[in-house]
Short mmCIF file of C-alpha atoms and ligand atoms in Angstrom, two decimals:
data_model
loop_
_atom_site.label_atom_id
_atom_site.label_comp_id
_atom_site.label_asym_id
_atom_site.label_seq_id
_atom_site.Cartn_x
_atom_site.Cartn_y
_atom_site.Cartn_z
CA MET A 1 0.00 0.00 0.00
CA PRO A 2 1.46 3.40 -0.93
CA MET A 3 2.46 5.64 1.93
CA THR A 4 -0.13 8.38 1.25
CA GLN A 5 -2.99 5.89 1.20
CA TRP A 6 -1.78 4.35 4.43
CA LEU A 7 -1.57 7.77 6.03
CA ARG A 8 -5.09 8.66 4.86
CA ARG A 9 -6.48 5.48 6.39
CA ALA A 10 -4.63 6.04 9.64
CA ALA A 11 -5.89 9.64 9.79
CA PHE A 12 -9.45 8.43 9.16
CA LEU A 13 -9.23 5.85 11.94
CA VAL A 14 -7.65 8.16 14.48
CA GLY A 15 -10.05 10.99 13.57
CA GLY A 16 -13.02 8.64 13.88
CA MET A 17 -11.89 7.47 17.29
CA LEU A 18 -11.41 11.05 18.47
CA LEU A 19 -14.87 11.94 17.17
CA LEU A 20 -16.49 8.98 18.95
CA GLY A 21 -14.52 9.82 22.08
CA GLY A 22 -16.47 13.09 22.11
CA CYS A 23 -19.70 11.18 22.61
CA GLU A 24 -20.47 10.83 26.26
CA PHE A 25 -23.43 9.14 27.80
CA THR A 26 -23.73 11.39 30.81
CA GLY A 27 -23.50 14.85 29.22
CA LEU A 28 -25.55 17.74 30.57
CA GLN A 29 -28.02 17.35 27.71
CA SER A 30 -27.87 13.60 27.17
CA THR A 31 -30.97 11.59 26.30
CA LEU A 32 -28.98 8.55 27.42
CA ASP A 33 -28.92 9.75 31.01
CA PRO A 34 -32.67 10.00 31.68
CA ALA A 35 -34.24 11.39 34.83
CA GLY A 36 -37.94 11.11 35.58
CA PRO A 37 -40.72 8.95 34.16
CA ILE A 38 -41.12 10.55 30.70
CA ALA A 39 -37.46 10.50 29.75
CA GLN A 40 -37.06 7.03 31.27
CA ALA A 41 -39.91 5.59 29.15
CA GLN A 42 -38.51 7.19 26.01
CA HIS A 43 -35.01 5.97 26.85
CA ASP A 44 -36.20 2.41 27.46
CA LEU A 45 -37.98 2.38 24.10
CA LEU A 46 -34.87 3.69 22.38
CA ILE A 47 -32.65 1.03 23.99
CA TRP A 48 -35.13 -1.77 23.18
CA SER A 49 -35.27 -0.82 19.46
CA TYR A 50 -31.49 -0.45 19.48
CA GLN A 51 -30.99 -3.93 20.95
CA LEU A 52 -33.45 -5.39 18.48
CA SER A 53 -31.66 -3.78 15.57
CA TRP A 54 -28.40 -5.29 16.83
CA ILE A 55 -29.98 -8.77 16.72
CA VAL A 56 -31.26 -8.12 13.17
CA MET A 57 -27.89 -6.75 12.09
CA ILE A 58 -25.89 -9.65 13.55
CA ALA A 59 -28.27 -12.21 11.99
CA THR A 60 -28.25 -10.51 8.56
CA PHE A 61 -24.52 -9.92 8.36
CA GLY A 62 -23.89 -13.35 9.85
CA VAL A 63 -25.82 -15.08 7.05
CA MET A 64 -24.12 -12.85 4.49
CA ALA A 65 -20.65 -13.64 5.85
CA TYR A 66 -21.46 -17.36 5.91
CA VAL A 67 -22.62 -17.32 2.26
CA LEU A 68 -19.62 -15.28 1.13
CA ILE A 69 -17.18 -17.69 2.74
CA ARG A 70 -18.99 -20.96 2.14
CA PHE A 71 -19.70 -20.36 -1.58
CA ARG A 72 -16.64 -18.34 -2.50
CA ARG A 73 -14.68 -19.22 -5.64
CA ARG A 74 -11.91 -21.59 -4.61
CA ARG A 75 -8.43 -21.60 -6.07
CA ASP A 76 -8.29 -25.43 -6.30
CA ASP A 77 -11.72 -25.69 -8.00
CA PRO A 78 -12.41 -22.39 -9.87
CA ASP A 79 -15.20 -23.82 -12.07
CA ARG A 80 -17.39 -25.19 -9.28
CA ILE A 81 -20.96 -23.82 -9.30
CA PRO A 82 -23.01 -24.26 -6.07
CA ALA A 83 -26.33 -26.10 -6.34
CA GLN A 84 -28.86 -23.91 -8.25
CA PHE A 85 -32.48 -23.84 -7.16
CA HIS A 86 -35.49 -21.56 -7.23
CA GLY A 87 -37.99 -21.01 -4.43
CA SER A 88 -38.06 -22.42 -0.92
CA ALA A 89 -41.34 -22.55 0.96
CA PRO A 90 -39.85 -22.78 4.49
CA LEU A 91 -37.43 -19.93 3.77
CA GLU A 92 -40.12 -17.66 2.34
CA ILE A 93 -42.57 -18.35 5.16
CA GLY A 94 -39.76 -17.67 7.62
CA LEU A 95 -38.78 -14.46 5.86
CA THR A 96 -42.38 -13.27 6.13
CA ILE A 97 -43.06 -14.28 9.71
CA VAL A 98 -39.81 -13.06 11.25
CA PRO A 99 -40.09 -9.44 10.01
CA VAL A 100 -43.75 -9.32 11.11
CA LEU A 101 -42.67 -10.45 14.58
CA ILE A 102 -39.93 -7.80 14.60
CA VAL A 103 -42.40 -5.06 13.60
CA ILE A 104 -44.80 -6.19 16.35
CA ALA A 105 -41.95 -6.25 18.88
CA VAL A 106 -41.18 -2.62 18.02
CA ALA A 107 -44.74 -1.38 17.49
CA VAL A 108 -46.32 -2.59 20.73
CA PRO A 109 -43.89 -0.84 23.11
CA THR A 110 -43.80 2.21 20.83
CA VAL A 111 -47.56 2.70 20.88
CA ARG A 112 -47.65 1.99 24.61
CA THR A 113 -44.94 4.61 25.23
CA ILE A 114 -46.70 7.17 23.04
CA PHE A 115 -49.89 6.76 25.07
CA ALA A 116 -47.97 6.87 28.35
CA THR A 117 -45.99 10.00 27.54
CA GLU A 118 -48.09 12.02 25.13
CA THR A 119 -51.59 11.76 26.50
CA ARG A 120 -52.92 15.07 27.80
CA VAL A 121 -53.18 14.88 31.58
CA THR A 122 -55.67 16.57 33.89
CA PRO A 123 -54.10 18.49 36.76
CA GLU A 124 -54.43 16.86 40.15
CA ALA A 125 -53.71 18.08 43.66
CA GLY A 126 -49.97 18.47 44.10
CA ASP A 127 -49.26 19.19 40.45
CA VAL A 128 -47.53 22.42 39.51
CA ILE A 129 -48.87 24.20 36.44
CA VAL A 130 -46.64 26.41 34.33
CA ASN A 131 -47.64 28.35 31.24
CA VAL A 132 -44.57 28.35 29.01
CA THR A 133 -44.36 30.90 26.22
CA GLY A 134 -41.57 30.86 23.66
CA TYR A 135 -40.29 34.17 22.36
CA GLN A 136 -37.51 35.00 19.94
CA TRP A 137 -35.23 34.15 21.82
CA TRP A 138 -36.08 33.49 25.42
CA TRP A 139 -38.62 31.69 27.59
CA ARG A 140 -41.41 33.05 29.72
CA PHE A 141 -42.51 30.88 32.65
CA GLU A 142 -45.75 31.80 34.34
CA TYR A 143 -47.09 29.95 37.38
CA PRO A 144 -50.76 30.95 37.29
CA GLU A 145 -51.56 29.44 40.69
CA LEU A 146 -48.58 31.02 42.42
CA GLY A 147 -48.64 34.48 40.86
CA VAL A 148 -45.08 34.08 39.64
CA VAL A 149 -43.71 35.12 36.26
CA THR A 150 -40.06 34.62 35.41
CA ALA A 151 -37.77 33.99 32.47
CA ASN A 152 -35.37 31.30 31.32
CA GLU A 153 -35.06 29.48 34.64
CA LEU A 154 -37.88 27.09 35.45
CA HIS A 155 -37.97 26.27 39.15
CA ILE A 156 -39.84 23.06 39.97
CA PRO A 157 -40.26 20.90 43.05
CA ALA A 158 -38.47 17.56 42.66
CA GLY A 159 -40.68 14.49 42.77
CA ARG A 160 -43.84 16.34 41.77
CA ARG A 161 -45.56 16.39 38.43
CA VAL A 162 -45.19 19.65 36.54
CA ILE A 163 -47.68 20.32 33.77
CA LEU A 164 -46.41 22.66 31.09
CA ASN A 165 -48.87 24.45 28.81
CA LEU A 166 -46.83 25.37 25.76
CA ASP A 167 -47.50 28.38 23.58
CA SER A 168 -45.49 30.66 21.34
CA ALA A 169 -45.71 34.42 20.94
CA ASP A 170 -44.19 34.40 17.47
CA VAL A 171 -42.69 31.50 15.50
CA LEU A 172 -42.33 27.79 16.29
CA HIS A 173 -40.06 26.86 19.17
CA SER A 174 -39.49 23.52 20.83
CA PHE A 175 -39.15 22.81 24.54
CA TRP A 176 -36.41 20.28 25.11
CA VAL A 177 -34.78 19.19 28.36
CA PRO A 178 -33.16 15.96 27.13
CA ARG A 179 -32.71 14.45 30.60
CA LEU A 180 -36.37 15.04 31.52
CA ALA A 181 -38.41 14.61 28.33
CA GLY A 182 -38.32 14.54 24.57
CA LYS A 183 -39.02 17.65 22.52
CA ARG A 184 -42.42 19.25 22.29
CA ASP A 185 -43.16 22.12 19.94
CA LEU A 186 -44.51 25.50 20.98
CA ILE A 187 -46.97 26.47 18.28
CA PRO A 188 -48.92 29.74 18.40
CA ASN A 189 -52.49 29.07 19.65
CA GLN A 190 -52.00 25.31 19.57
CA ASN A 191 -52.03 24.83 23.36
CA ASN A 192 -49.65 21.87 23.44
CA GLN A 193 -49.02 20.18 26.74
CA LEU A 194 -46.06 18.34 28.22
CA TRP A 195 -45.52 17.09 31.72
CA ILE A 196 -42.22 16.46 33.41
CA GLU A 197 -41.10 15.21 36.77
CA ALA A 198 -37.56 15.54 38.06
CA PRO A 199 -36.80 12.72 40.52
CA ASP A 200 -34.00 14.56 42.31
CA PRO A 201 -33.04 18.16 43.03
CA GLY A 202 -30.54 19.51 40.55
CA THR A 203 -30.19 21.56 37.40
CA TYR A 204 -31.42 20.11 34.13
CA TYR A 205 -30.29 21.84 30.95
CA GLY A 206 -32.68 22.75 28.17
CA GLN A 207 -32.52 24.21 24.71
CA CYS A 208 -34.94 25.38 22.04
CA ALA A 209 -34.96 22.55 19.51
CA GLU A 210 -36.86 24.13 16.64
CA LEU A 211 -35.01 26.46 14.29
CA CYS A 212 -36.49 29.86 15.15
CA LEU A 213 -34.08 32.09 13.22
CA GLY A 214 -31.65 34.64 14.67
CA ALA A 215 -30.44 33.60 18.08
CA HIS A 216 -32.07 30.13 18.06
CA ALA A 217 -28.81 28.51 19.15
CA TYR A 218 -28.75 30.90 22.11
CA MET A 219 -32.26 30.09 23.27
CA LYS A 220 -31.32 27.99 26.26
CA PHE A 221 -33.01 27.51 29.59
CA ARG A 222 -32.54 25.66 32.83
CA VAL A 223 -34.90 23.54 34.89
CA ILE A 224 -33.94 23.94 38.53
CA ALA A 225 -35.45 21.17 40.63
CA GLU A 226 -35.55 21.81 44.35
CA SER A 227 -36.98 20.35 47.51
CA ASP A 228 -40.59 21.32 48.25
CA ALA A 229 -39.45 23.77 50.93
CA GLU A 230 -36.91 25.47 48.64
CA PHE A 231 -39.41 25.71 45.82
CA GLU A 232 -42.04 27.25 48.08
CA ALA A 233 -39.54 29.72 49.49
CA TRP A 234 -38.60 30.71 45.93
CA ALA A 235 -42.25 31.17 44.91
CA ASP A 236 -43.02 33.05 48.14
CA SER A 237 -40.18 35.45 47.46
CA PHE A 238 -42.25 36.77 44.54
CA GLN A 239 -45.11 37.60 46.89
CA THR A 240 -42.89 39.52 49.28
CA VAL A 241 -41.14 41.80 46.80
CA ASP A 242 -40.53 45.12 48.54
CA SER A 243 -39.06 48.11 46.76
CA ARG A 244 -38.37 49.86 50.08
CA ALA A 245 -35.15 47.89 50.43
CA VAL A 246 -33.58 49.76 47.50
CA GLN A 247 -33.56 52.95 49.55
CA ALA A 248 -30.83 51.52 51.73
CA ASP A 249 -27.93 51.61 49.26
CA PRO A 250 -27.25 54.86 47.32
CA ASP A 251 -25.80 52.97 44.34
CA VAL A 252 -28.85 50.70 44.19
CA GLN A 253 -31.10 53.72 44.68
CA GLN A 254 -29.50 55.44 41.66
CA GLY A 255 -29.92 52.28 39.58
CA TYR A 256 -33.55 52.07 40.68
CA GLN A 257 -34.18 55.61 39.37
CA LEU A 258 -32.24 55.01 36.15
CA PHE A 259 -34.21 51.83 35.53
CA ALA A 260 -37.19 54.09 34.85
CA THR A 261 -35.46 57.11 33.26
CA LYS A 262 -33.42 55.03 30.82
CA GLY A 263 -36.64 53.38 29.65
CA CYS A 264 -36.13 49.84 31.01
CA THR A 265 -39.58 49.96 32.61
CA ASN A 266 -41.19 50.39 29.19
CA CYS A 267 -40.50 46.73 28.52
CA HIS A 268 -39.31 44.88 31.60
CA THR A 269 -41.64 44.02 34.44
CA VAL A 270 -40.44 44.29 38.01
CA GLN A 271 -43.10 43.29 40.50
CA GLY A 272 -43.53 45.82 43.29
CA TYR A 273 -41.39 48.41 41.54
CA ARG A 274 -43.59 51.30 42.64
CA ASP A 275 -45.39 50.99 45.93
CA GLY A 276 -46.20 47.39 45.31
CA SER A 277 -47.37 47.89 41.72
CA SER A 278 -45.42 46.56 38.79
CA VAL A 279 -44.15 48.18 35.62
CA GLY A 280 -43.35 46.86 32.16
CA THR A 281 -45.20 44.71 29.65
CA PRO A 282 -45.61 40.92 29.57
CA ASP A 283 -43.85 40.36 26.26
CA PHE A 284 -40.34 41.01 27.57
CA PRO A 285 -38.36 39.13 30.19
CA ASN A 286 -39.79 39.72 33.66
CA LEU A 287 -36.97 40.85 35.94
CA THR A 288 -38.69 40.34 39.30
CA ASN A 289 -36.15 38.79 41.67
CA PHE A 290 -33.57 39.01 38.90
CA GLY A 291 -30.76 38.69 41.45
CA LEU A 292 -31.85 35.10 42.09
CA ARG A 293 -31.15 34.07 38.48
CA THR A 294 -28.00 32.12 37.78
CA THR A 295 -27.68 33.08 34.12
CA LEU A 296 -28.21 35.95 31.70
CA ALA A 297 -29.65 36.27 28.21
CA ALA A 298 -31.41 32.88 28.17
CA GLY A 299 -28.63 30.86 29.72
CA ILE A 300 -25.74 32.26 27.71
CA VAL A 301 -23.48 33.57 30.48
CA PRO A 302 -23.45 33.42 34.28
CA ASN A 303 -25.41 36.20 35.95
CA ASP A 304 -22.68 38.25 37.62
CA ARG A 305 -21.74 41.93 37.68
CA GLU A 306 -19.15 41.70 34.92
CA ASN A 307 -21.44 39.91 32.47
CA LEU A 308 -24.42 42.04 33.38
CA GLU A 309 -22.52 45.28 32.75
CA ALA A 310 -21.22 43.93 29.43
CA TRP A 311 -24.78 43.00 28.51
CA LEU A 312 -26.18 46.43 29.41
CA ARG A 313 -23.40 48.17 27.48
CA ASP A 314 -23.74 46.17 24.28
CA PRO A 315 -26.36 43.41 24.27
CA GLN A 316 -25.63 42.47 20.66
CA ALA A 317 -22.03 41.63 21.53
CA VAL A 318 -23.20 39.09 24.12
CA LYS A 319 -26.07 37.58 22.15
CA PRO A 320 -26.33 38.63 18.49
CA GLY A 321 -29.84 39.19 17.17
CA ASN A 322 -31.67 39.84 20.45
CA TYR A 323 -34.13 42.73 20.77
CA MET A 324 -32.45 44.58 23.63
CA PRO A 325 -31.14 47.96 22.46
CA ALA A 326 -27.86 49.51 23.59
CA LEU A 327 -28.95 52.41 25.82
CA TRP A 328 -25.71 54.39 25.87
CA GLN A 329 -23.72 55.99 23.08
CA GLU A 330 -20.09 54.93 23.04
CA ASP A 331 -18.93 58.41 24.04
CA ASP A 332 -21.50 58.88 26.80
CA PRO A 333 -19.44 60.14 29.79
CA ASN A 334 -22.02 58.83 32.27
CA ALA A 335 -22.23 55.35 30.77
CA ASP A 336 -19.87 53.58 33.19
CA GLU A 337 -21.47 54.98 36.29
CA GLU A 338 -25.03 54.48 35.11
CA ILE A 339 -24.41 50.93 33.90
CA ALA A 340 -22.80 50.03 37.23
CA ALA A 341 -25.74 51.53 39.11
CA ILE A 342 -28.37 49.67 37.09
CA ALA A 343 -26.37 46.46 37.51
CA SER A 344 -26.31 47.05 41.29
CA TYR A 345 -30.05 47.59 41.30
CA LEU A 346 -30.81 44.50 39.19
CA LEU A 347 -28.50 42.26 41.19
CA SER A 348 -30.16 43.49 44.39
CA LEU A 349 -33.55 42.24 43.19
CA GLY A 350 -34.44 39.15 45.14
CA ALA A 351 -32.01 39.90 47.92
CA GLN A 352 -34.59 42.22 49.46
CA SER A 353 -37.42 39.73 49.31
CA GLY A 354 -36.00 36.94 51.45
CA PRO A 355 -37.42 36.35 54.92
CA GLU A 356 -34.38 37.92 56.63
CA ALA A 357 -34.74 41.10 54.60
CA GLN A 358 -38.43 41.21 55.45
CA ALA A 359 -37.61 40.91 59.11
CA SER A 360 -35.01 43.67 58.87
CA LEU A 361 -37.56 45.92 57.22
CA GLY A 362 -39.80 45.26 60.15
CA GLY A 363 -42.81 44.21 58.17
CA SER A 364 -44.33 41.61 55.93
CA HIS A 365 -45.87 41.95 52.51
CA GLY A 366 -49.28 42.04 54.07
CA ASP A 367 -48.82 45.47 55.61
CA ARG A 368 -49.26 47.72 52.61
CU1 LIG B 1 -36.75 29.09 19.76
CU2 LIG B 1 -35.25 27.92 18.39
#
């Protein structure tokens, strides 16, 4: 074999091995590492069909290899022709029955799994209901029974059924948390439903799985499963939002003012912004308790001061295609100070609504 051909084959083999080495079964978004009943049922069906196809493949290639070797042209008898015949009743009956059995073996569990995972369920006591709306390019999560609206981070109690009503505000999106459940599309006015249940507390990573133009690849989200107590404390924190806490810190106070004067309140809702009433409109990410979020811009970067200031300064540089405008000209002398102040204000949101903060304010949400 010439050297170049040998090299090409070696490169192909090594490259292939490296490529396969990149596949891992326990990745953050791996269907092969299921959690919860829906993903488990889908995983089991996948593995069953996979095992069955291995049996079919081994049998088919086995027969082929046997025939190739057994009836090959031999050097010591090049003119030998194997016995010629046409038709074989047992073979043809077998070749009809076996595939039918294989189809049944795949079809029965498939149909059973479809009914188990895709049937619309009726909410029962203990279920959590979330209205999920897909937007270009972020997620709105509304808990109608809890009075909570948030974005991009879906908090759920572990071990409880969560019913998701899926809708889109614009184009098709698809809700996909591979470890919890297969994809389900968000279609305007279609009212699709999906239910999930996370067995254990933890973070489950999700991604829009329907090409929705622009920043589709940046339309991530997280499902944060918590204990019942943690989940309830999180939901309660939305009921106890208190804007009085911003008065305490002058930097935060300045950011609080700028949040309105720079126009943020035209789009973004913050519950309790003014004397317990909220500002903003529903069709943009709700920033209530924003300081409790772990990520920014639909899961693109961690939610910290540095990333938040970079985002406020030039949103397009962080996530190309999004609808957030840059609010400062490049030569604006006040930009640095104002951006820092708004970041301080936003990061403070949520800190003031915990039980300790309530106690330090000397009141509860019921007193106004
Ligand atoms: Cu939304 Cu892709």
